[in-house]
Amino acid sequence: DTGVSQNPRHKITKRGQNVTFRCDPISEHNRLYWYRQTLGQGPEFLTYFQNEAQLEKSRLLSDRFSAERPKGSFSTLEIQRTEQGDSAMYLCASSLTGGYEKLFFGSGTQLSVL
Amino acid sequence: KQEVTQIPAALSVPEGENLVLNCSFTDSAIYNLQWFRQDPGKGLTSLLLIQSSQREQTSGRLNASLDKSSGRSTLYIAASQPGDSATYLCAVRRRLRGNTGKLIFGQGTTLQVKP
């Protein structure tokens, strides 16, 4: 069990470019979550998957955001046509349903849009 | 709609002091509540998880309590140390019919423990 892994750790991009982040959850966890966090705020929910099904998507997630979990294992979060307001820490977490559903977080991807 | 509030937003205490961080939530239909610690620029580390049927959980110098009826949880830190300096976040998971929902976070309390 190596924990939740996120790549890259940091991403700097120019406004208008597309970016993609990857999250590898704890191997036996069936749920995977994406959150966004800006400085001084708590994490805001973006979306979550149970296996490969995307069960909920926040209204915060505009059409420029898309997330996938094609085989129920790793997930990708893509942001198209990035804007300066997208600059934030993007956090991935995973959990296992049926018990305590304790959430385990990765170290996050810090996105800076110039 | 579930809302989670943490007070105070920031707290500074001398080393050795016992302290309490507060978390309140508006909808008592929760599955569980989890307390996290976050160091600057890092991800979140889980500290304690309390199921809705439980009243408290303890781990070392940390004790978390839950009062569902009043919509409140507290995190008690005994004999604080400079290494406890971090942001502490609480989050609640809703109970849904036949399923459980996402975690909803408070804004966090940033703690500074001075040597």
mmCIF file of C-alpha atoms in Angstrom:
data_model
loop_
_atom_site.group_PDB
_atom_site.id
_atom_site.type_symbol
_atom_site.label_atom_id
_atom_site.label_comp_id
_atom_site.label_asym_id
_atom_site.label_seq_id
_atom_site.Cartn_x
_atom_site.Cartn_y
_atom_site.Cartn_z
ATOM 1 C CA ASP A 1 0.000 0.000 0.000
ATOM 2 C CA THR A 2 1.812 3.093 -1.251
ATOM 3 C CA GLY A 3 -0.958 5.586 -0.552
ATOM 4 C CA VAL A 4 -2.629 7.940 -3.000
ATOM 5 C CA SER A 5 -0.255 9.197 -5.659
ATOM 6 C CA GLN A 6 -0.701 12.373 -7.713
ATOM 7 C CA ASN A 7 1.289 13.606 -10.679
ATOM 8 C CA PRO A 8 2.648 16.079 -11.390
ATOM 9 C CA ARG A 9 3.284 17.801 -8.056
ATOM 10 C CA HIS A 10 3.488 21.203 -9.687
ATOM 11 C CA LYS A 11 2.277 22.504 -13.028
ATOM 12 C CA ILE A 12 2.836 25.966 -14.465
ATOM 13 C CA THR A 13 0.969 26.781 -17.636
ATOM 14 C CA LYS A 14 -0.071 29.742 -19.730
ATOM 15 C CA ARG A 15 -3.647 30.883 -19.916
ATOM 16 C CA GLY A 16 -5.535 29.060 -22.639
ATOM 17 C CA GLN A 17 -3.485 25.869 -22.495
ATOM 18 C CA ASN A 18 -4.906 22.463 -21.569
ATOM 19 C CA VAL A 19 -3.571 20.541 -18.580
ATOM 20 C CA THR A 20 -4.101 16.994 -17.340
ATOM 21 C CA PHE A 21 -3.486 15.604 -13.864
ATOM 22 C CA ARG A 22 -3.297 11.980 -12.839
ATOM 23 C CA CYS A 23 -4.304 10.276 -9.597
ATOM 24 C CA ASP A 24 -3.525 6.698 -8.570
ATOM 25 C CA PRO A 25 -5.675 5.704 -5.569
ATOM 26 C CA ILE A 26 -4.952 3.081 -2.934
ATOM 27 C CA SER A 27 -5.289 -0.137 -4.899
ATOM 28 C CA GLU A 28 -8.310 -1.712 -3.205
ATOM 29 C CA HIS A 29 -10.283 1.552 -2.895
ATOM 30 C CA ASN A 30 -13.365 1.726 -5.099
ATOM 31 C CA ARG A 31 -14.118 5.433 -4.588
ATOM 32 C CA LEU A 32 -12.005 8.257 -5.937
ATOM 33 C CA TYR A 33 -12.588 11.966 -5.296
ATOM 34 C CA TRP A 34 -11.281 15.197 -6.763
ATOM 35 C CA TYR A 35 -11.201 18.386 -4.696
ATOM 36 C CA ARG A 36 -9.859 21.868 -5.375
ATOM 37 C CA GLN A 37 -8.331 24.077 -2.702
ATOM 38 C CA THR A 38 -7.366 27.727 -2.814
ATOM 39 C CA LEU A 39 -5.238 29.515 -0.255
ATOM 40 C CA GLY A 40 -6.896 29.850 3.140
ATOM 41 C CA GLN A 41 -9.945 27.785 2.193
ATOM 42 C CA GLY A 42 -11.047 24.239 2.823
ATOM 43 C CA PRO A 43 -11.130 21.781 -0.079
ATOM 44 C CA GLU A 44 -14.094 22.191 -2.438
ATOM 45 C CA PHE A 45 -15.651 19.079 -3.899
ATOM 46 C CA LEU A 46 -15.362 18.684 -7.690
ATOM 47 C CA THR A 47 -16.411 15.134 -8.526
ATOM 48 C CA TYR A 48 -16.234 11.532 -7.425
ATOM 49 C CA PHE A 49 -16.263 8.051 -8.911
ATOM 50 C CA GLN A 50 -17.345 4.701 -7.608
ATOM 51 C CA ASN A 51 -15.377 2.221 -9.671
ATOM 52 C CA GLU A 52 -15.577 3.675 -13.197
ATOM 53 C CA ALA A 53 -18.931 5.429 -12.733
ATOM 54 C CA GLN A 54 -18.901 9.176 -12.108
ATOM 55 C CA LEU A 55 -21.554 9.494 -9.411
ATOM 56 C CA GLU A 56 -21.583 13.215 -8.746
ATOM 57 C CA LYS A 57 -20.204 16.346 -10.312
ATOM 58 C CA SER A 58 -20.168 19.756 -8.642
ATOM 59 C CA ARG A 59 -21.693 22.802 -10.279
ATOM 60 C CA LEU A 60 -18.236 24.316 -9.740
ATOM 61 C CA LEU A 61 -17.039 22.047 -12.518
ATOM 62 C CA SER A 62 -17.544 24.015 -15.690
ATOM 63 C CA ASP A 63 -17.608 22.468 -19.157
ATOM 64 C CA ARG A 64 -13.865 23.063 -19.339
ATOM 65 C CA PHE A 65 -13.283 20.414 -16.667
ATOM 66 C CA SER A 66 -13.554 16.710 -17.316
ATOM 67 C CA ALA A 67 -12.602 13.704 -15.237
ATOM 68 C CA GLU A 68 -12.335 10.061 -16.135
ATOM 69 C CA ARG A 69 -11.654 6.790 -14.393
ATOM 70 C CA PRO A 70 -11.774 4.397 -17.343
ATOM 71 C CA LYS A 71 -10.967 1.086 -15.670
ATOM 72 C CA GLY A 72 -11.918 1.905 -12.133
ATOM 73 C CA SER A 73 -8.287 2.350 -11.132
ATOM 74 C CA PHE A 74 -6.396 5.600 -11.846
ATOM 75 C CA SER A 75 -8.187 8.813 -12.746
ATOM 76 C CA THR A 76 -7.352 11.868 -14.832
ATOM 77 C CA LEU A 77 -8.626 15.411 -14.450
ATOM 78 C CA GLU A 78 -8.338 17.623 -17.514
ATOM 79 C CA ILE A 79 -8.806 21.370 -17.626
ATOM 80 C CA GLN A 80 -9.218 22.859 -21.077
ATOM 81 C CA ARG A 81 -8.475 26.490 -21.972
ATOM 82 C CA THR A 82 -7.106 27.260 -18.514
ATOM 83 C CA GLU A 83 -7.886 30.577 -16.859
ATOM 84 C CA GLN A 84 -6.046 32.381 -14.067
ATOM 85 C CA GLY A 85 -8.921 31.528 -11.723
ATOM 86 C CA ASP A 86 -8.097 27.848 -12.149
ATOM 87 C CA SER A 87 -4.896 28.337 -10.156
ATOM 88 C CA ALA A 88 -5.279 26.151 -7.089
ATOM 89 C CA MET A 89 -4.191 22.928 -5.426
ATOM 90 C CA TYR A 90 -6.004 19.955 -6.950
ATOM 91 C CA LEU A 91 -6.372 17.140 -4.448
ATOM 92 C CA CYS A 92 -7.270 13.521 -5.069
ATOM 93 C CA ALA A 93 -8.543 11.155 -2.399
ATOM 94 C CA SER A 94 -9.781 7.589 -2.227
ATOM 95 C CA SER A 95 -11.867 5.446 0.103
ATOM 96 C CA LEU A 96 -13.447 2.028 0.376
ATOM 97 C CA THR A 97 -17.219 1.761 0.707
ATOM 98 C CA GLY A 98 -18.937 -0.572 3.116
ATOM 99 C CA GLY A 99 -17.071 0.365 6.253
ATOM 100 C CA TYR A 100 -15.826 3.548 7.816
ATOM 101 C CA GLU A 101 -15.134 5.058 4.398
ATOM 102 C CA LYS A 102 -12.090 6.838 5.742
ATOM 103 C CA LEU A 103 -10.735 9.237 3.155
ATOM 104 C CA PHE A 104 -7.027 9.192 2.248
ATOM 105 C CA PHE A 105 -5.557 12.117 0.327
ATOM 106 C CA GLY A 106 -2.664 12.456 -2.060
ATOM 107 C CA SER A 107 -0.128 15.297 -1.852
ATOM 108 C CA GLY A 108 -1.944 17.300 -4.495
ATOM 109 C CA THR A 109 -1.045 19.011 -7.770
ATOM 110 C CA GLN A 110 -0.368 22.741 -7.476
ATOM 111 C CA LEU A 111 -1.516 24.487 -10.655
ATOM 112 C CA SER A 112 -0.355 27.986 -11.530
ATOM 113 C CA VAL A 113 -1.902 29.648 -14.588
ATOM 114 C CA LEU A 114 0.095 32.639 -15.829
ATOM 115 C CA LYS B 1 -27.605 21.790 2.004
ATOM 116 C CA GLN B 2 -24.836 20.790 4.392
ATOM 117 C CA GLU B 3 -22.587 23.620 5.572
ATOM 118 C CA VAL B 4 -19.562 23.167 7.801
ATOM 119 C CA THR B 5 -18.077 26.013 9.836
ATOM 120 C CA GLN B 6 -14.896 26.108 11.874
ATOM 121 C CA ILE B 7 -14.179 28.651 14.556
ATOM 122 C CA PRO B 8 -11.739 30.239 15.136
ATOM 123 C CA ALA B 9 -10.070 30.694 11.758
ATOM 124 C CA ALA B 10 -6.705 31.096 13.460
ATOM 125 C CA LEU B 11 -5.327 30.403 16.903
ATOM 126 C CA SER B 12 -1.982 31.079 18.534
ATOM 127 C CA VAL B 13 -1.067 29.464 21.861
ATOM 128 C CA PRO B 14 2.073 28.952 23.951
ATOM 129 C CA GLU B 15 3.622 25.508 24.042
ATOM 130 C CA GLY B 16 2.119 23.164 26.622
ATOM 131 C CA GLU B 17 -1.375 24.626 26.540
ATOM 132 C CA ASN B 18 -4.447 22.428 26.068
ATOM 133 C CA LEU B 19 -6.741 23.682 23.330
ATOM 134 C CA VAL B 20 -10.063 23.029 21.631
ATOM 135 C CA LEU B 21 -10.949 23.498 17.973
ATOM 136 C CA ASN B 22 -14.591 23.747 17.028
ATOM 137 C CA CYS B 23 -16.558 22.469 14.057
ATOM 138 C CA SER B 24 -20.278 22.911 13.441
ATOM 139 C CA PHE B 25 -22.513 21.484 10.711
ATOM 140 C CA THR B 26 -26.058 22.300 9.681
ATOM 141 C CA ASP B 27 -27.489 18.893 8.723
ATOM 142 C CA SER B 28 -27.383 16.209 11.418
ATOM 143 C CA ALA B 29 -27.952 13.380 8.908
ATOM 144 C CA ILE B 30 -24.295 12.493 8.719
ATOM 145 C CA TYR B 31 -22.562 9.149 8.184
ATOM 146 C CA ASN B 32 -19.324 10.199 9.843
ATOM 147 C CA LEU B 33 -17.048 13.132 10.588
ATOM 148 C CA GLN B 34 -13.331 13.225 9.957
ATOM 149 C CA TRP B 35 -10.620 15.558 11.289
ATOM 150 C CA PHE B 36 -7.579 16.248 9.123
ATOM 151 C CA ARG B 37 -4.286 18.027 9.498
ATOM 152 C CA GLN B 38 -2.704 19.968 6.641
ATOM 153 C CA ASP B 39 0.829 21.363 6.593
ATOM 154 C CA PRO B 40 1.534 24.305 4.237
ATOM 155 C CA GLY B 41 1.597 23.260 0.591
ATOM 156 C CA LYS B 42 0.857 19.628 1.424
ATOM 157 C CA GLY B 43 -2.051 17.223 1.186
ATOM 158 C CA LEU B 44 -4.330 16.273 4.075
ATOM 159 C CA THR B 45 -3.506 13.714 6.737
ATOM 160 C CA SER B 46 -6.378 11.997 8.506
ATOM 161 C CA LEU B 47 -6.278 12.343 12.294
ATOM 162 C CA LEU B 48 -9.522 10.913 13.619
ATOM 163 C CA LEU B 49 -12.782 9.583 12.207
ATOM 164 C CA ILE B 50 -15.992 9.413 14.251
ATOM 165 C CA GLN B 51 -18.930 7.366 13.012
ATOM 166 C CA SER B 52 -22.390 8.880 13.533
ATOM 167 C CA SER B 53 -23.127 6.299 16.246
ATOM 168 C CA GLN B 54 -20.016 7.228 18.231
ATOM 169 C CA ARG B 55 -19.484 10.049 20.725
ATOM 170 C CA GLU B 56 -15.718 10.362 20.650
ATOM 171 C CA GLN B 57 -12.434 9.002 19.374
ATOM 172 C CA THR B 58 -8.948 9.315 20.832
ATOM 173 C CA SER B 59 -5.479 9.050 19.375
ATOM 174 C CA GLY B 60 -2.524 9.985 21.550
ATOM 175 C CA ARG B 61 -2.886 13.616 22.617
ATOM 176 C CA LEU B 62 -5.914 14.116 20.360
ATOM 177 C CA ASN B 63 -9.537 13.608 21.313
ATOM 178 C CA ALA B 64 -12.457 14.308 19.005
ATOM 179 C CA SER B 65 -16.055 14.415 20.160
ATOM 180 C CA LEU B 66 -19.300 14.432 18.203
ATOM 181 C CA ASP B 67 -22.725 15.747 19.197
ATOM 182 C CA LYS B 68 -24.995 15.101 16.225
ATOM 183 C CA SER B 69 -28.097 16.623 17.764
ATOM 184 C CA SER B 70 -26.430 19.998 18.206
ATOM 185 C CA GLY B 71 -24.420 19.711 14.990
ATOM 186 C CA ARG B 72 -21.034 20.085 16.669
ATOM 187 C CA SER B 73 -17.673 18.415 16.935
ATOM 188 C CA THR B 74 -14.599 19.432 18.896
ATOM 189 C CA LEU B 75 -10.966 18.458 18.535
ATOM 190 C CA TYR B 76 -9.086 18.601 21.802
ATOM 191 C CA ILE B 77 -5.283 18.779 21.705
ATOM 192 C CA ALA B 78 -3.527 18.151 24.995
ATOM 193 C CA ALA B 79 -0.147 19.596 25.921
ATOM 194 C CA SER B 80 0.366 21.334 22.575
ATOM 195 C CA GLN B 81 3.800 21.290 20.912
ATOM 196 C CA PRO B 82 5.344 23.469 18.175
ATOM 197 C CA GLY B 83 5.102 20.447 15.857
ATOM 198 C CA ASP B 84 1.300 20.670 16.154
ATOM 199 C CA SER B 85 1.385 23.934 14.178
ATOM 200 C CA ALA B 86 -0.722 23.313 11.053
ATOM 201 C CA THR B 87 -4.199 23.838 9.650
ATOM 202 C CA TYR B 88 -6.868 21.545 11.067
ATOM 203 C CA LEU B 89 -9.891 20.747 8.936
ATOM 204 C CA CYS B 90 -13.097 18.956 9.783
ATOM 205 C CA ALA B 91 -15.286 17.303 7.178
ATOM 206 C CA VAL B 92 -18.647 15.561 7.319
ATOM 207 C CA ARG B 93 -19.952 12.801 5.127
ATOM 208 C CA ARG B 94 -23.658 12.840 4.492
ATOM 209 C CA ARG B 95 -25.863 9.840 4.934
ATOM 210 C CA LEU B 96 -27.958 9.256 1.810
ATOM 211 C CA ARG B 97 -30.705 6.722 1.245
ATOM 212 C CA GLY B 98 -28.885 3.496 0.446
ATOM 213 C CA ASN B 99 -25.542 5.183 0.016
ATOM 214 C CA THR B 100 -23.120 7.692 1.449
ATOM 215 C CA GLY B 101 -22.202 11.029 -0.047
ATOM 216 C CA LYS B 102 -19.093 13.114 -0.449
ATOM 217 C CA LEU B 103 -17.089 14.793 2.316
ATOM 218 C CA ILE B 104 -17.902 18.468 2.865
ATOM 219 C CA PHE B 105 -15.148 20.514 4.475
ATOM 220 C CA GLY B 106 -14.981 23.471 6.783
ATOM 221 C CA GLN B 107 -12.570 26.336 6.095
ATOM 222 C CA GLY B 108 -10.071 25.112 8.671
ATOM 223 C CA THR B 109 -8.417 26.502 11.781
ATOM 224 C CA THR B 110 -4.770 27.490 11.455
ATOM 225 C CA LEU B 111 -2.939 26.723 14.678
ATOM 226 C CA GLN B 112 0.390 28.182 15.736
ATOM 227 C CA VAL B 113 2.062 26.796 18.848
ATOM 228 C CA LYS B 114 4.839 29.068 20.079
ATOM 229 C CA PRO B 115 7.879 27.584 21.831
#
